[in-house]
CSV table of C-alpha atoms in Angstrom, one decimal:
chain,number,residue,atom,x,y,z
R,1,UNK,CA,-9.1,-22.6,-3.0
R,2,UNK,CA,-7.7,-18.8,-2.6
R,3,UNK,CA,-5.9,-18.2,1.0
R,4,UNK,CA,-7.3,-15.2,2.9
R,5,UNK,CA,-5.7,-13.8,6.8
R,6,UNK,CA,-8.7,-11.6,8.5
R,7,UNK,CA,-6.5,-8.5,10.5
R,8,UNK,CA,-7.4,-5.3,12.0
R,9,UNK,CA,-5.3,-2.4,13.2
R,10,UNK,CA,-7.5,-0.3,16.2
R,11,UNK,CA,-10.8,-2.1,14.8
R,12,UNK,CA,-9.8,-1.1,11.1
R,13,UNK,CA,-10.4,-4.9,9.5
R,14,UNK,CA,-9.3,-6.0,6.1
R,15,UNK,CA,-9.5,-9.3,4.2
R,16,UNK,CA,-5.8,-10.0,3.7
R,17,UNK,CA,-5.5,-11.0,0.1
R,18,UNK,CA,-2.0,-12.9,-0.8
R,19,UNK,CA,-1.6,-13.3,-4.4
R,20,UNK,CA,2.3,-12.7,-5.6
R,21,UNK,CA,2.3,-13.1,-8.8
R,22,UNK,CA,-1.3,-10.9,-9.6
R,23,UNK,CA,-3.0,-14.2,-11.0
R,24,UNK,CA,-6.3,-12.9,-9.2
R,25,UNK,CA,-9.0,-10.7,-10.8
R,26,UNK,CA,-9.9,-8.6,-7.8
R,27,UNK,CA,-13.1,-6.7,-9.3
R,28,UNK,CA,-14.8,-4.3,-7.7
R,29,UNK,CA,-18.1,-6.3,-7.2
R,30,UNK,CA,-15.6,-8.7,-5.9
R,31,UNK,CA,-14.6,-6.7,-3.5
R,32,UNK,CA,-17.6,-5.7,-2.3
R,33,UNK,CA,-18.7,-9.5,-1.9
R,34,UNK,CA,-15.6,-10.3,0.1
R,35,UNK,CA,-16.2,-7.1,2.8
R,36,UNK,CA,-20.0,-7.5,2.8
R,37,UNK,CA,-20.7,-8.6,6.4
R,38,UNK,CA,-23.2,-11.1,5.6
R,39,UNK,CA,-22.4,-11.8,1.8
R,40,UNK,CA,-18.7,-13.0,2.3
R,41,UNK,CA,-16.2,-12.1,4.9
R,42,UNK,CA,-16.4,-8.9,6.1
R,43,UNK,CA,-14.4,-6.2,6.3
R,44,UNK,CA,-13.8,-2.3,5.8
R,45,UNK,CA,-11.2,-2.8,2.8
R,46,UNK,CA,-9.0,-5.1,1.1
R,47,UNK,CA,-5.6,-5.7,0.8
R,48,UNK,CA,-3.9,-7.5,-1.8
R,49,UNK,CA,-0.3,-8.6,-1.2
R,50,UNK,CA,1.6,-8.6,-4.4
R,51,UNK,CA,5.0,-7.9,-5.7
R,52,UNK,CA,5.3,-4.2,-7.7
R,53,UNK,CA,7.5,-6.6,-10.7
R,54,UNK,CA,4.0,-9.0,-10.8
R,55,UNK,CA,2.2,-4.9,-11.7
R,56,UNK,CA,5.3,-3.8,-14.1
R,57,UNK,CA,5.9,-1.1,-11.2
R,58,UNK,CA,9.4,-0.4,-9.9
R,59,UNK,CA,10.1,0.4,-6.1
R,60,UNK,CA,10.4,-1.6,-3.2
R,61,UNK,CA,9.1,-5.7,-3.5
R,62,UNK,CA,6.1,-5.7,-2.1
R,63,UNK,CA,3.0,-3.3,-3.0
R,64,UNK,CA,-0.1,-2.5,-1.1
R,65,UNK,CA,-3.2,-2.9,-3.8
R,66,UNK,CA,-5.5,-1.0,-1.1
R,67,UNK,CA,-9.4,-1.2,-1.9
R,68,UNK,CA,-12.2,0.4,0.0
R,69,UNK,CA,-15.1,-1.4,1.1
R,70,UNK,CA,-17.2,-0.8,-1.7
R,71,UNK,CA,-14.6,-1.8,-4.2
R,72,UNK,CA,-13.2,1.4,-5.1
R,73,UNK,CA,-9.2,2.2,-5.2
R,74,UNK,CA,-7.7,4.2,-2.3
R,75,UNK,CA,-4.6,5.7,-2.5
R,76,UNK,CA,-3.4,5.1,1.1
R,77,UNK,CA,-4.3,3.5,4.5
R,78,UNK,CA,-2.5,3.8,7.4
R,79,UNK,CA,-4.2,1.2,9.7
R,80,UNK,CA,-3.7,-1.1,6.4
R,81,UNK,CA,0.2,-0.7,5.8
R,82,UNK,CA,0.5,-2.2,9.3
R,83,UNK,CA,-1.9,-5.1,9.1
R,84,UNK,CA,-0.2,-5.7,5.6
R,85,UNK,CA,3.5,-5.2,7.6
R,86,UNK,CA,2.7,-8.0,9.7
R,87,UNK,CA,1.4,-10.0,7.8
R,88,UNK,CA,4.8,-10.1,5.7
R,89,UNK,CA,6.1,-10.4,9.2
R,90,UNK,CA,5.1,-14.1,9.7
R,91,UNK,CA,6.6,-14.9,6.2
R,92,UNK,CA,9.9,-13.5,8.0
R,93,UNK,CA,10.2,-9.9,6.5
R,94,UNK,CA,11.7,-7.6,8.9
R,95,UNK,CA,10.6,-4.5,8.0
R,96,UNK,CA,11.7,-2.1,5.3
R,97,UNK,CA,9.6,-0.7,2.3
R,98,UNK,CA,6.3,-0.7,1.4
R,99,UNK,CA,4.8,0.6,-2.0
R,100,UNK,CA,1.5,2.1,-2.3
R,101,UNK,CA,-0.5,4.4,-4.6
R,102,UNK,CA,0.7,7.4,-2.9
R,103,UNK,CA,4.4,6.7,-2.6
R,104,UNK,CA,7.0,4.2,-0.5
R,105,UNK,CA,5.7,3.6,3.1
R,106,UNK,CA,8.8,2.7,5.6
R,107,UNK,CA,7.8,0.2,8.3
R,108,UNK,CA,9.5,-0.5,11.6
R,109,UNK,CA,8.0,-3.1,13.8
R,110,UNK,CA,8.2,-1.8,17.7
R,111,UNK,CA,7.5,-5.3,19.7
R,112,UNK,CA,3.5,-5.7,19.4
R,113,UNK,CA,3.4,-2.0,17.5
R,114,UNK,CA,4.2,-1.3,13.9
R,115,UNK,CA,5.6,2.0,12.9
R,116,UNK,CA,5.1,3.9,9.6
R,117,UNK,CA,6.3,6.6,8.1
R,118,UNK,CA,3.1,8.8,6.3
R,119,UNK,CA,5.3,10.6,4.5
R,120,UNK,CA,3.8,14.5,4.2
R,121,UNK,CA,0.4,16.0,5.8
R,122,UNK,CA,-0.2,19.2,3.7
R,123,UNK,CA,-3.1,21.3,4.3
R,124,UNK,CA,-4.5,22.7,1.4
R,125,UNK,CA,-7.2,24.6,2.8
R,126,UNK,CA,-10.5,25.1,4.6
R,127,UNK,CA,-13.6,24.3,4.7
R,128,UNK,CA,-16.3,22.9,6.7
R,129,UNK,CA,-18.8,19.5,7.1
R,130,UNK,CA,-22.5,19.5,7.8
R,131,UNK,CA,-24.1,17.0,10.1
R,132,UNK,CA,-27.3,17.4,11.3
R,133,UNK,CA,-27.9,20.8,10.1
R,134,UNK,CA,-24.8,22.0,12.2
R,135,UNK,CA,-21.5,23.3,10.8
R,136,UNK,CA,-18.1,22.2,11.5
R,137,UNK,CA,-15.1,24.0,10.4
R,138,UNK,CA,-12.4,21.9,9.2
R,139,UNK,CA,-9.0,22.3,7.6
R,140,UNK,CA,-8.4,20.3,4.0
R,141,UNK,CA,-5.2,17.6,4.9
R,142,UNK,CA,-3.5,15.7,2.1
R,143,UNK,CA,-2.3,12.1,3.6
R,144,UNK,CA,-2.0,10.6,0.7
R,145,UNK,CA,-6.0,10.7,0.4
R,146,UNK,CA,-7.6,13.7,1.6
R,147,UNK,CA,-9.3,14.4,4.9
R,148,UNK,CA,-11.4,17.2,6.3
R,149,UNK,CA,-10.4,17.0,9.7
R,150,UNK,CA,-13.1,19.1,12.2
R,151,UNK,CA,-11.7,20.2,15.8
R,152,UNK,CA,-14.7,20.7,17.9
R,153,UNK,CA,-15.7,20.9,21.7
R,154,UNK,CA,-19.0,19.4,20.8
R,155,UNK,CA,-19.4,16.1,22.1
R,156,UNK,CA,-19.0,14.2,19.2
R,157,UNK,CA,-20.3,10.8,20.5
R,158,UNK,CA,-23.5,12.3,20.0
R,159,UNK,CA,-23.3,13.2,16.4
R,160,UNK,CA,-25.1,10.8,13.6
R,161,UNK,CA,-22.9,9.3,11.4
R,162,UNK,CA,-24.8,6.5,9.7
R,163,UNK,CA,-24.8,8.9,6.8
R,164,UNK,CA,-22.3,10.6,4.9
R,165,UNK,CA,-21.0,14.7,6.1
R,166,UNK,CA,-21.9,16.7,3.7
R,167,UNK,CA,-18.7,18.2,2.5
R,168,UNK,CA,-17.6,20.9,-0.3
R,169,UNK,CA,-17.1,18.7,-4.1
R,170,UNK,CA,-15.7,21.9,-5.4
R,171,UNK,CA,-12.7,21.4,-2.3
R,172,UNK,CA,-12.9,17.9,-2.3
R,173,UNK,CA,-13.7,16.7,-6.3
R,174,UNK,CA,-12.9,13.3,-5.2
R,175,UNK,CA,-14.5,12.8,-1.9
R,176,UNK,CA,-12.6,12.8,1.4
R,177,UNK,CA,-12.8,11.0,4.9
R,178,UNK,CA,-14.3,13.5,7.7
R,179,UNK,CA,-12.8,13.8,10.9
R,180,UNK,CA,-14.3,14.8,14.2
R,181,UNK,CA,-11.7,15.3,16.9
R,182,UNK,CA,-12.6,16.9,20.5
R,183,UNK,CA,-11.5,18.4,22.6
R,184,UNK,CA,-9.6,20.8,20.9
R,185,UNK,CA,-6.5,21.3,23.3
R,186,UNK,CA,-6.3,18.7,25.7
R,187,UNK,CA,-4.3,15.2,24.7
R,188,UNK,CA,-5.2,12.9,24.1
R,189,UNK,CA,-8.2,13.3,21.4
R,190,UNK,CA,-10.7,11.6,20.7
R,191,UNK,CA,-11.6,11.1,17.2
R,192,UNK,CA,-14.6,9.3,15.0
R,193,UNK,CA,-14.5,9.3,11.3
R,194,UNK,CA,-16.5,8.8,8.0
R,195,UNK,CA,-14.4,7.1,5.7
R,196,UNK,CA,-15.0,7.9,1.8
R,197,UNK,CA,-16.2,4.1,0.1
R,198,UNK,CA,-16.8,2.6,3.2
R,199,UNK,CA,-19.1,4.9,6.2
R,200,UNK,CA,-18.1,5.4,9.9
R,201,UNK,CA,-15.5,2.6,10.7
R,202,UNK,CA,-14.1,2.6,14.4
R,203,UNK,CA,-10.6,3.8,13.1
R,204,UNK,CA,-8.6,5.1,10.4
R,205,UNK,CA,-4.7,5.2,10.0
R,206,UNK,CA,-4.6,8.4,7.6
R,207,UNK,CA,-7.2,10.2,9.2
R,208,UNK,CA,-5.7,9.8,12.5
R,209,UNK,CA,-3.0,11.8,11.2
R,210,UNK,CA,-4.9,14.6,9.9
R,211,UNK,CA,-7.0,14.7,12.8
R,212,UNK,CA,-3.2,14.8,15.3
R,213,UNK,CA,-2.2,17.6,12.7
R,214,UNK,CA,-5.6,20.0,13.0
R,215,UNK,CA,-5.7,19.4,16.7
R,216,UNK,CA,-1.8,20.2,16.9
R,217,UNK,CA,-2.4,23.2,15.0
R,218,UNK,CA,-5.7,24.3,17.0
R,219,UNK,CA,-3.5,24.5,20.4
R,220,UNK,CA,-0.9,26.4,18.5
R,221,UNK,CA,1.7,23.9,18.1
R,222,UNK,CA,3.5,22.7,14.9
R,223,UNK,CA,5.1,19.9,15.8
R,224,UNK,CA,4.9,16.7,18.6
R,225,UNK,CA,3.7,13.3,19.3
R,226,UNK,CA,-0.1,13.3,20.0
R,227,UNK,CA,-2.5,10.3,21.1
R,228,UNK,CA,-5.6,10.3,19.5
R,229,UNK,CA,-7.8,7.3,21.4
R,230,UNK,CA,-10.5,5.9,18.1
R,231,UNK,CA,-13.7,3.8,19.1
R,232,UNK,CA,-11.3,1.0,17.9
R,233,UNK,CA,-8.2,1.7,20.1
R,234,UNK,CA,-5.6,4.3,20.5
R,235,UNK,CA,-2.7,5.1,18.5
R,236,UNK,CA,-0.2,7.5,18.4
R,237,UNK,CA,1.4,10.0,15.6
R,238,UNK,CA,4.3,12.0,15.1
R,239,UNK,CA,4.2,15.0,13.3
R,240,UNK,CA,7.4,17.5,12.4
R,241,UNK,CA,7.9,20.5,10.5
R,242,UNK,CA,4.6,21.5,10.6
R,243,UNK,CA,3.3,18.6,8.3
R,244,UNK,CA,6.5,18.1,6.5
R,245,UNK,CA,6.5,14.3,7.8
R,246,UNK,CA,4.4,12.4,9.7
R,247,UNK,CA,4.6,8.5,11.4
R,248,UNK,CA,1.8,6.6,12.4
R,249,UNK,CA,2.0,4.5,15.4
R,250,UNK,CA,0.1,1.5,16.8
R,251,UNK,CA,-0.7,-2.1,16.7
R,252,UNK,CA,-2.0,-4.6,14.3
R,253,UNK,CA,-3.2,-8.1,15.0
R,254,UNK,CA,-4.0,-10.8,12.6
R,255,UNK,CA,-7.5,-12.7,13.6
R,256,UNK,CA,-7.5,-15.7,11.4
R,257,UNK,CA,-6.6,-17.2,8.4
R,258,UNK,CA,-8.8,-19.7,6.1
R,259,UNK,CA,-9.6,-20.4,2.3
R,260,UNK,CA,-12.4,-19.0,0.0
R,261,UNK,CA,-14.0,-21.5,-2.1
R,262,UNK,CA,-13.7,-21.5,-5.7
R,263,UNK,CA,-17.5,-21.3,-6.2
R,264,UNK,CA,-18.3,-18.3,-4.2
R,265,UNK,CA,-15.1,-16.6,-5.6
R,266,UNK,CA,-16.5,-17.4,-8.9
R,267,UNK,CA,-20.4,-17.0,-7.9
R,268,UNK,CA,-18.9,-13.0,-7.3
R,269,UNK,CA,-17.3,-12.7,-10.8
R,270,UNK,CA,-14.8,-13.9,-13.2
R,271,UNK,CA,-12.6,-17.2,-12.5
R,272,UNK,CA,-10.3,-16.9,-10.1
R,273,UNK,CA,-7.8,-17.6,-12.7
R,274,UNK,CA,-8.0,-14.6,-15.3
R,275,UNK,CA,-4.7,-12.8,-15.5
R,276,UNK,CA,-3.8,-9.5,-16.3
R,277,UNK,CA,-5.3,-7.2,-13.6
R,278,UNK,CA,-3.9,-3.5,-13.7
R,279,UNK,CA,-2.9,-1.4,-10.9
R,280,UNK,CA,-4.5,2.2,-11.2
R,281,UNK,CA,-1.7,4.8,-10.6
């Protein structure tokens, strides 16, 4: 039997993988099976708790193995380091370092919130999405993953996003979650988002920072603390120096726990026994 914990931080939900020691082959058809909705568990991504030694990686213990819905490797997720943060939480970690594929995450728990430092927001450029035949300008942010994050009066409850925003492959060569965030200067936002690998989800931890840093920016300001209310909840993030650092602010609740059967896990690929699964850096 293979332990799983069901979590979700503002409505983000991930399959809560422990496995210390990296003895489980987490394929990407794997994945897919366990966040299928009707298939296996359901969920918008994965995440694997493992040690960085169990990966030959140096850095802090434990290491965030973060995989999108449809099995593919992210680099980051914000709602994700705090669903895996308190997770280690109820094995009595107290908080401290997290690793990840885009750097050490520092995590502070806040009474029912967890805090975590996103490290750098940098925008890199501009460009714009299409939805509907209608344009929206963006700015190109770099959380780790990148984001085109869209400032708009438009109401953007109305907007269809059952498909993916077109966006610019020569800006964005490896996709990018889209952000729509309205209004532009009054706090807090509002925000919905198109995740890359997974569709609309009803929150997103990295793109909740983009979208605080384009509508900090759109009202003139550098720097502040900014609520930005998701379809899943609302959280809160810090942003100083313009971008230079960023923390990400809000709860994370663990649903359930249970145990996968060997059969299914095996139905979905290789035994749940193969060794030797490699981190991609």
């Amino acid at each position: 039997m293979i332990p799983f914990v069901k979590g979700h931080g503002t409505e983000n939900d991930f399959v809560v993988l422990p496995d210390p020691e990296a003895r489980l082959d987490l394929t990407a058809e794997r994945v897919a099976a366990l966040c299928d909705r009707r298939r296996g568990l359901g969920a918008d991504g994965v995440l694997r708790v493992v040690r960085s030694a169990a990966l030959g990686l140096e850095g802090p213990e434990w290491f965030m193995d973060y995989r999108n819905a449809d099995g593919s490797i992210a680099e980051m997720c914000g709602n994700g380091v705090r669903v895996f943060a308190r997770y280690l939480q109820l094995g009595g970690w107290a908080g401290g370092e997290v690793g990840t594929r885009a750097g050490v995450r520092d995590v502070t728990f806040e009474g029912d919130r967890v805090s975590v430092e996103m490290g750098p927001a940098l925008v890199f450029g501009e460009s714009v999405a299409r939805v509907g035949g209608r344009e929206f300008a963006g700015i190109a942010v770099d959380v780790g993953n990148p984001h085109l994050a869209c400032v708009t009066d438009e109401d953007i409850a109305a907007l269809d996003l059952t498909e993916r925003p077109w966006r610019d492959e020569a800006v964005f060569p490896n996709g990018a979650n889209v952000e729509f965030i309205a209004p532009a200067t009054t706090e807090p936002v509002a925000m919905r988002v198109h995740e890359r690998g997974v569709g609309e989800t009803r929150s997103c931890g990295t793109g909740t920072v983009a979208a605080a840093l384009a509508s900090l920016r759109a009202a003139g300001r550098e720097s502040g603390r900014l609520a930005v209310d998701t379809p899943g909840g609302r959280l809160e993030v810090t942003v100083r120096g313009g971008g230079e650092s960023t923390a990400l602010h809000g709860p994370a609740v663990l649903v359930a726990s249970g145990e996968l059967t060997r059969a299914w896990w095996q139905s979905t690929g290789q035994s749940a026994d193969s060794v030797g699964h490699s981190v991609a850096r």
